Amino acid sequence: MSDKGNRPAWLSRLASWDAAVIVITVVVLLIASGAVENFGSSRNFTFLLLDLLPIALIALPMTFVIVTGEIDLSVASTLGLTSAVMGDLWNRGLSIETIIPLCLVLGAVLGALNGFFVTVLKLPSLAVTIGTLALYRGLAFVVLGDSAVADFPRSYTSWVTGTIDGGPIPNVLIPLVVLAVVFGLALHATPVGRAVFAAGAGEQAARFAGIRVGRLKFWLYVVSGLIAGLAGVLWTLRYSSARADNGLGMELAVVAAVLLGGVSIFGGKGTLPGVLAGVVLLATLQNALRLQDVSNEALNVVTGVLLIISVLLPNIITKSRAAVQRRRKRSLASPTPESGALAGVK
Amino acid sequence: MTSRFLTGVLSAATAASLVVTLTACGGTTKNDSSSAGSGGAQSTAQADPNAATKEGVKMAFLPKQLNNPYSDIEVGGGKTALDELKGEYKLVGPNDASASSQVSYINTLIQQQQDVIGIAANDPNAVCPSLNQARSSGIKVVAFDSDAAKDCRDVFINQATTEGIGEQLAKMASELAGGSGEIAILSATPNATNQNAWIEVFKQQLAKPEYANLKLVKVAYGNDDDQKSFQEAQGLLQSYPNLKAIVAPTTVGIAAAARYISSSAYKGKVAVTGLGTPNQMREYVKDGTVTKFALWNPADIGYLAAYAGVALASNQITGVEGQKFKAGKLGEYTIGKDGEIVLGPPTVFDASNIDQYNF
């Protein structure tokens, strides 16, 4: 009896997937620093942080959206459209100080459109944001076509590519850290965060508890768009290149990182530190494997396998835990071993 | 609760835009920023044309996209050259040809301390900061096929000049039409930059006295779509029954036109020429539909890029106009304006040589 009692505790510790991912990430970082030539150099560290920045930024609101049980696949297209508009406005002679706030507003408006379709028209978010994924990317090509705008002011582009006091930490890490703290506190220490989890765990129950789920989701989409717009601005300045194809396909990397970080695709579960660890883990693996001359195809396979594991494993763990609990309940109610075994199989 | 959330979001957004506006000292617009480009590291070292060719030069090729048949042949030429030069060949690259996907590969190559990076840039400016970081850590940069901004690479291997291609097209059209008669162009899209530049040169050529009897009746566009190009070729022959030749400066267009002509009554009467690959055109050359067409040899681009890269790494050249270097079987090359090295006139393919090429 005593070892039967231990099993759920052991399982639940394993089930804390996000904690496991944080540990794995630290271990991978340590191994890579020791085993991969040049990985530990400060310059590589800068490159690593610059590469993961846009994914980390967009993963923040994406965590909220997925925890509520929805998804936003239009983020990379929002980034691309913002970048294209930024280039077009710059070509038209607007000042960069006007363009940047306008681009943020544009991002928010694009997010609001998603929010409108999902919460007012009650359409499934997967369908809506696949639609706007295509729509926003298409508009980006309408705005800027195949051309690129490159002559952004040096003071801005060099800030985005530069590091703090010339050290290894990129300047752009500052806004990321600030936003990560804000989003982390909002998710784990405020009523907003509790509402997000409640909406994800069960929308009806959340409604009965007085949470205006629709309005909550609408604003999450707005924030998602706003941050994607910010990522678009930073992306454009980092590469000195406003283009319609910027960030192409990045939504998959973001969703992969969020799920790898322990957020359940079915909503209701996840932590922001776990997600940030997921982002770092993916970026570290990419960076280290590339330094080892691992081919692109193999890299894709690694990402794909990680994504599948991160969707499957927590699911299997929860199911087996539920089965164990059911069996225990049954065996308490009626001590016949057959019925318990059957319940476990079911 | 939600209204508090709402106000939180709004105030955050307002704060963000305020910060942005405040950090800005006045308005920076396109007109008052003279900061285009990023002022690349100019080579100050003197070239020594007699320096020994270094062995073991590590050169990495970074094409626009991996697993593209065309760039596979290009980098294959690079590998051949590095084998000849006893250098170390490496191939890396992104799966997609988007603007900034090459940047993290350049960063990796910097970490791996390569001697030379050969790059076909997806975006001339997006790769610039990284390439300049590479150059400041002593790596030579050879752009090939598709140039990077000129202040962030040492030399650029240009497959052919616009003039060279336009002249070659006019020459072939005239020969195939027998020096006189109606000809038409079947291009890609109306706004394809390189196609239009070639067509422009083509038209200038037609103004010359030796081409006075050729008449360009129409420029049709097949949008680089096989079916549309096929229909456009069909349409040209219906509208202009006396047409002597169709000139397609695009590999999709020339193959579609050749396919139509080879299966129609016009075979042997209407000539098809332009720019195509030998593998695509082989059957039409063999069955007599196409007498000759042209294209640069992509393997030679990579080959020349590797020789230029090793010459740079050996300090025989620094990328300044007028410097000369030897490129194995291709002979001697001279660096042109802005560090540009032109491969040469396009190769003309016909029944006598087409079987020597496989791409």
Coordinates of N, CA and C in Angstrom, one line a residue, chain B residues 130-278:
Chain B
S130 N 26.5 41.5 -40.1 CA 27.2 40.3 -39.8 C 28.4 40.1 -40.7
L131 N 28.3 40.4 -42.0 CA 29.4 40.2 -42.8 C 30.6 41.1 -42.4
N132 N 30.2 42.3 -42.0 CA 31.3 43.3 -41.5 C 31.9 42.8 -40.2
Q133 N 31.1 42.1 -39.4 CA 31.7 41.5 -38.2 C 32.7 40.5 -38.6
A134 N 32.3 39.7 -39.6 CA 33.2 38.6 -40.1 C 34.5 39.2 -40.6
R135 N 34.3 40.3 -41.4 CA 35.5 40.9 -42.0 C 36.4 41.5 -41.0
S136 N 35.8 42.1 -39.9 CA 36.7 42.7 -38.9 C 37.4 41.6 -38.1
S137 N 36.9 40.3 -38.2 CA 37.7 39.3 -37.5 C 38.5 38.5 -38.5
G138 N 38.8 39.2 -39.7 CA 39.8 38.7 -40.6 C 39.3 37.7 -41.6
I139 N 38.0 37.5 -41.7 CA 37.4 36.6 -42.7 C 37.2 37.4 -44.0
K140 N 37.6 36.8 -45.2 CA 37.3 37.4 -46.5 C 35.9 37.1 -46.9
V141 N 35.3 38.0 -47.6 CA 33.9 37.7 -48.1 C 33.8 37.9 -49.6
V142 N 33.4 36.8 -50.2 CA 33.2 36.8 -51.7 C 31.7 36.6 -51.9
A143 N 31.1 37.6 -52.5 CA 29.7 37.5 -52.9 C 29.6 36.9 -54.3
F144 N 28.7 36.0 -54.5 CA 28.6 35.4 -55.8 C 27.1 35.3 -56.2
D145 N 26.8 35.4 -57.5 CA 25.4 35.2 -58.0 C 24.5 36.4 -57.6
S146 N 24.5 36.7 -56.3 CA 23.6 37.8 -55.9 C 24.3 38.6 -54.8
D147 N 24.6 39.9 -55.2 CA 25.5 40.7 -54.5 C 25.0 41.1 -53.1
A148 N 26.0 41.2 -52.1 CA 25.7 41.9 -50.9 C 26.0 43.4 -51.1
A149 N 25.6 44.3 -50.2 CA 25.9 45.7 -50.4 C 27.4 45.8 -50.5
K150 N 27.9 46.7 -51.4 CA 29.3 46.6 -51.8 C 30.3 47.0 -50.7
D151 N 29.8 47.6 -49.6 CA 30.8 47.9 -48.6 C 30.8 46.8 -47.5
C152 N 30.2 45.7 -47.7 CA 30.3 44.6 -46.8 C 30.8 43.3 -47.4
R153 N 31.4 43.4 -48.6 CA 32.1 42.2 -49.1 C 33.4 42.7 -49.8
D154 N 34.3 41.7 -50.0 CA 35.5 42.1 -50.7 C 35.4 42.1 -52.2
V155 N 34.8 41.1 -52.8 CA 34.6 41.0 -54.2 C 33.2 40.4 -54.5
F156 N 32.7 40.7 -55.7 CA 31.5 40.1 -56.2 C 31.7 39.4 -57.5
I157 N 31.3 38.1 -57.5 CA 31.4 37.3 -58.8 C 30.1 37.5 -59.5
N158 N 30.1 38.2 -60.6 CA 28.9 38.5 -61.4 C 28.8 37.5 -62.5
Q159 N 27.7 36.8 -62.7 CA 27.6 35.7 -63.7 C 27.8 36.2 -65.1
A160 N 27.3 37.4 -65.3 CA 27.4 38.0 -66.6 C 26.9 39.4 -66.5
T161 N 27.3 40.3 -67.4 CA 26.7 41.6 -67.3 C 25.4 41.7 -68.0
T162 N 24.6 42.7 -67.7 CA 23.3 42.9 -68.4 C 23.6 43.1 -69.9
E163 N 24.6 43.8 -70.2 CA 24.9 44.1 -71.6 C 25.3 42.8 -72.3
G164 N 26.1 42.0 -71.6 CA 26.6 40.7 -72.2 C 25.4 39.8 -72.6
I165 N 24.4 39.8 -71.7 CA 23.3 38.9 -71.9 C 22.4 39.5 -73.0
G166 N 22.1 40.8 -73.0 CA 21.3 41.4 -74.0 C 21.9 41.3 -75.4
E167 N 23.2 41.5 -75.4 CA 23.9 41.3 -76.7 C 23.8 39.9 -77.3
Q168 N 24.0 39.0 -76.4 CA 24.0 37.5 -76.8 C 22.6 37.2 -77.3
L169 N 21.6 37.6 -76.6 CA 20.2 37.3 -77.0 C 19.9 37.9 -78.4
A170 N 20.3 39.1 -78.7 CA 20.1 39.8 -80.0 C 20.8 39.0 -81.1
K171 N 22.1 38.6 -80.7 CA 22.9 37.9 -81.7 C 22.2 36.6 -82.1
M172 N 21.8 35.8 -81.1 CA 21.2 34.5 -81.4 C 19.9 34.7 -82.2
A173 N 19.1 35.7 -81.8 CA 17.8 35.9 -82.5 C 18.0 36.2 -83.9
S174 N 19.0 37.1 -84.2 CA 19.3 37.5 -85.6 C 19.8 36.3 -86.4
E175 N 20.7 35.5 -85.8 CA 21.2 34.3 -86.6 C 20.1 33.4 -86.9
L176 N 19.2 33.1 -85.9 CA 18.2 32.1 -86.1 C 17.1 32.6 -87.0
A177 N 16.8 33.9 -87.1 CA 15.8 34.4 -88.0 C 16.4 34.7 -89.3
G178 N 17.6 34.4 -89.5 CA 18.3 34.6 -90.9 C 18.5 36.0 -91.2
G179 N 18.6 36.9 -90.1 CA 18.9 38.3 -90.3 C 17.7 39.2 -90.6
S180 N 16.5 38.6 -90.8 CA 15.4 39.5 -91.0 C 14.1 38.8 -90.7
G181 N 13.1 39.7 -90.4 CA 11.8 39.1 -90.1 C 11.3 39.5 -88.7
E182 N 10.1 38.9 -88.4 CA 9.5 39.2 -87.1 C 10.0 38.3 -86.0
I183 N 10.2 39.0 -84.9 CA 10.6 38.2 -83.7 C 9.8 38.7 -82.5
A184 N 9.6 37.8 -81.5 CA 8.9 38.2 -80.3 C 9.6 37.7 -79.1
I185 N 9.4 38.4 -78.0 CA 10.0 38.0 -76.7 C 8.9 37.4 -75.8
L186 N 9.3 36.3 -75.2 CA 8.4 35.7 -74.1 C 9.2 35.8 -72.8
S187 N 8.8 36.7 -72.0 CA 9.5 37.0 -70.7 C 8.8 36.4 -69.5
A188 N 9.3 36.8 -68.3 CA 8.6 36.3 -67.1 C 7.5 37.2 -66.7
T189 N 7.7 38.0 -65.7 CA 6.7 39.0 -65.3 C 7.0 40.3 -65.8
P190 N 6.0 41.2 -65.9 CA 6.3 42.6 -66.5 C 7.2 43.4 -65.6
N191 N 7.3 43.0 -64.3 CA 8.2 43.8 -63.4 C 9.4 43.0 -62.9
A192 N 9.8 42.0 -63.6 CA 11.0 41.3 -63.2 C 12.3 42.1 -63.6
T193 N 13.0 42.5 -62.6 CA 14.1 43.5 -62.8 C 15.1 43.1 -63.8
N194 N 15.7 41.9 -63.6 CA 16.7 41.5 -64.5 C 16.2 41.2 -66.0
Q195 N 15.1 40.6 -66.1 CA 14.5 40.3 -67.4 C 14.3 41.6 -68.2
N196 N 13.8 42.6 -67.5 CA 13.5 43.9 -68.1 C 14.8 44.6 -68.6
A197 N 15.9 44.4 -67.7 CA 17.1 45.0 -68.1 C 17.7 44.4 -69.3
W198 N 17.6 43.1 -69.4 CA 18.1 42.4 -70.6 C 17.3 42.8 -71.8
I199 N 16.0 42.9 -71.7 CA 15.1 43.2 -72.8 C 15.4 44.6 -73.3
E200 N 15.8 45.5 -72.3 CA 16.1 46.9 -72.7 C 17.4 46.9 -73.6
V201 N 18.4 46.1 -73.1 CA 19.6 46.0 -73.9 C 19.3 45.4 -75.3
F202 N 18.5 44.4 -75.3 CA 18.1 43.7 -76.5 C 17.5 44.7 -77.5
K203 N 16.6 45.6 -77.0 CA 16.0 46.6 -77.9 C 17.0 47.6 -78.4
Q204 N 17.9 48.0 -77.5 CA 19.0 48.9 -78.0 C 19.8 48.3 -79.1
Q205 N 20.1 47.0 -78.9 CA 20.8 46.3 -80.0 C 20.1 46.3 -81.3
L206 N 18.8 46.1 -81.2 CA 18.0 46.0 -82.5 C 18.1 47.4 -83.2
A207 N 18.4 48.4 -82.5 CA 18.5 49.7 -83.2 C 19.8 49.8 -84.1
K208 N 20.7 48.9 -83.9 CA 21.9 48.9 -84.7 C 21.6 48.5 -86.1
P209 N 22.4 49.1 -87.0 CA 22.2 48.9 -88.5 C 22.2 47.4 -88.9
E210 N 23.1 46.5 -88.2 CA 23.1 45.1 -88.7 C 21.8 44.4 -88.3
Y211 N 21.0 44.9 -87.4 CA 19.8 44.3 -87.1 C 18.6 45.0 -87.7
A212 N 18.8 45.9 -88.6 CA 17.8 46.8 -89.1 C 16.6 46.0 -89.7
N213 N 16.8 44.8 -90.2 CA 15.7 44.1 -90.8 C 14.9 43.2 -89.8
L214 N 15.3 43.2 -88.6 CA 14.6 42.4 -87.5 C 13.5 43.3 -87.0
K215 N 12.3 42.7 -86.8 CA 11.2 43.5 -86.2 C 10.7 42.9 -85.0
L216 N 10.8 43.6 -83.8 CA 10.3 43.0 -82.6 C 8.8 43.3 -82.5
V217 N 7.9 42.3 -82.6 CA 6.5 42.6 -82.8 C 5.8 42.6 -81.4
K218 N 6.3 41.8 -80.4 CA 5.6 41.8 -79.2 C 6.5 41.3 -78.0
V219 N 6.3 41.8 -76.8 CA 6.9 41.3 -75.6 C 5.7 40.6 -74.8
A220 N 5.7 39.3 -74.8 CA 4.6 38.6 -74.0 C 5.2 38.2 -72.7
Y221 N 4.3 38.0 -71.7 CA 4.7 37.6 -70.4 C 4.0 36.3 -69.9
G222 N 4.8 35.3 -69.6 CA 4.3 34.0 -69.1 C 4.3 33.9 -67.6
N223 N 4.7 34.9 -66.9 CA 4.8 35.0 -65.5 C 5.6 33.8 -64.8
D224 N 6.5 33.3 -65.6 CA 7.3 32.2 -65.1 C 6.5 31.0 -64.7
D225 N 5.3 30.9 -65.3 CA 4.4 29.8 -65.0 C 4.4 29.0 -66.3
D226 N 4.6 27.7 -66.1 CA 4.7 26.8 -67.3 C 3.5 26.9 -68.2
Q227 N 2.3 26.8 -67.6 CA 1.1 26.7 -68.4 C 0.9 28.0 -69.1
K228 N 1.0 29.1 -68.3 CA 0.8 30.5 -68.9 C 1.8 30.7 -70.0
S229 N 3.0 30.3 -69.8 CA 4.1 30.6 -70.9 C 3.7 29.8 -72.1
F230 N 3.3 28.5 -71.9 CA 2.8 27.7 -73.0 C 1.7 28.4 -73.8
Q231 N 0.7 28.9 -73.1 CA -0.4 29.5 -73.8 C 0.0 30.8 -74.5
E232 N 1.0 31.5 -73.9 CA 1.5 32.8 -74.5 C 2.2 32.5 -75.8
A233 N 3.0 31.4 -75.8 CA 3.7 31.0 -77.0 C 2.8 30.6 -78.1
Q234 N 1.7 29.9 -77.7 CA 0.7 29.5 -78.7 C 0.0 30.8 -79.2
G235 N -0.3 31.7 -78.4 CA -0.9 33.0 -78.8 C -0.1 33.8 -79.7
L236 N 1.2 33.8 -79.5 CA 2.1 34.6 -80.3 C 2.1 34.1 -81.7
L237 N 2.0 32.7 -81.9 CA 2.1 32.2 -83.2 C 0.7 32.4 -84.0
Q238 N -0.3 32.4 -83.2 CA -1.6 32.7 -83.8 C -1.7 34.2 -84.3
S239 N -1.2 35.1 -83.4 CA -1.3 36.5 -83.8 C -0.3 36.9 -84.8
Y240 N 0.9 36.3 -84.9 CA 1.9 36.6 -85.8 C 2.3 35.4 -86.7
P241 N 1.6 35.1 -87.7 CA 1.8 33.9 -88.5 C 3.2 33.9 -89.2
N242 N 3.8 35.1 -89.3 CA 5.1 35.2 -90.0 C 6.3 35.2 -89.0
L243 N 6.0 34.9 -87.8 CA 7.0 35.0 -86.8 C 8.2 34.1 -87.1
K244 N 9.4 34.6 -87.0 CA 10.6 33.8 -87.3 C 11.2 33.2 -86.0
A245 N 11.1 33.9 -84.9 CA 11.8 33.4 -83.7 C 11.1 34.0 -82.4
I246 N 11.1 33.1 -81.4 CA 10.7 33.5 -80.1 C 11.9 33.5 -79.2
V247 N 12.2 34.6 -78.5 CA 13.3 34.8 -77.6 C 12.8 34.8 -76.2
A248 N 13.1 33.8 -75.4 CA 12.6 33.7 -74.0 C 13.8 33.9 -73.0
P249 N 14.0 35.0 -72.4 CA 15.1 35.2 -71.5 C 14.8 34.6 -70.1
T250 N 14.1 33.6 -70.0 CA 13.7 32.9 -68.8 C 13.7 31.4 -69.0
T251 N 14.2 30.7 -68.0 CA 14.3 29.2 -68.2 C 12.9 28.6 -68.3
V252 N 11.9 29.1 -67.6 CA 10.6 28.6 -67.7 C 10.0 28.8 -69.1
G253 N 10.1 30.1 -69.5 CA 9.5 30.5 -70.8 C 10.1 29.7 -72.0
I254 N 11.4 29.6 -72.0 CA 12.1 28.9 -73.2 C 11.6 27.5 -73.3
A255 N 11.5 26.8 -72.1 CA 11.1 25.4 -72.1 C 9.7 25.2 -72.6
A256 N 8.8 26.1 -72.1 CA 7.4 26.0 -72.5 C 7.2 26.3 -74.0
A257 N 7.9 27.3 -74.5 CA 7.8 27.7 -75.9 C 8.4 26.5 -76.7
A258 N 9.5 25.9 -76.3 CA 10.1 24.8 -77.1 C 9.1 23.6 -77.1
R259 N 8.5 23.4 -75.9 CA 7.6 22.2 -75.8 C 6.4 22.4 -76.8
Y260 N 5.9 23.6 -76.9 CA 4.8 23.9 -77.8 C 5.2 23.7 -79.2
I261 N 6.3 24.4 -79.6 CA 6.8 24.3 -81.0 C 7.1 22.9 -81.4
S262 N 7.7 22.1 -80.5 CA 8.2 20.8 -80.9 C 7.0 19.9 -81.3
S263 N 5.8 20.2 -80.7 CA 4.7 19.4 -81.0 C 3.7 20.0 -81.9
S264 N 4.1 21.1 -82.6 CA 3.2 21.8 -83.5 C 3.7 21.8 -84.9
A265 N 2.9 22.3 -85.8 CA 3.3 22.4 -87.2 C 4.4 23.4 -87.4
Y266 N 4.7 24.2 -86.4 CA 5.7 25.3 -86.6 C 7.1 24.7 -86.4
K267 N 7.2 23.5 -86.0 CA 8.5 22.9 -85.7 C 9.4 23.0 -87.0
G268 N 10.6 23.6 -86.8 CA 11.5 23.7 -87.9 C 11.3 25.0 -88.7
K269 N 10.2 25.7 -88.4 CA 9.9 27.0 -89.1 C 10.1 28.2 -88.2
V270 N 9.7 28.0 -86.9 CA 9.9 29.0 -86.0 C 11.0 28.6 -85.0
A271 N 12.0 29.5 -84.8 CA 13.1 29.2 -83.9 C 12.7 29.6 -82.5
V272 N 13.2 28.8 -81.5 CA 13.1 29.2 -80.1 C 14.5 29.4 -79.6
T273 N 14.8 30.5 -78.8 CA 16.1 30.7 -78.2 C 15.9 31.5 -77.0
G274 N 17.0 31.7 -76.3 CA 16.9 32.5 -75.0 C 17.8 31.9 -74.0
L275 N 17.4 32.0 -72.7 CA 18.2 31.5 -71.6 C 17.6 30.3 -71.0
G276 N 18.3 29.1 -71.0 CA 17.7 27.9 -70.5 C 18.9 27.0 -69.9
T277 N 18.5 26.0 -69.2 CA 19.5 25.1 -68.8 C 19.6 23.9 -69.7
P278 N 20.8 23.3 -69.9 CA 21.0 22.2 -70.8 C 20.1 21.0 -70.5

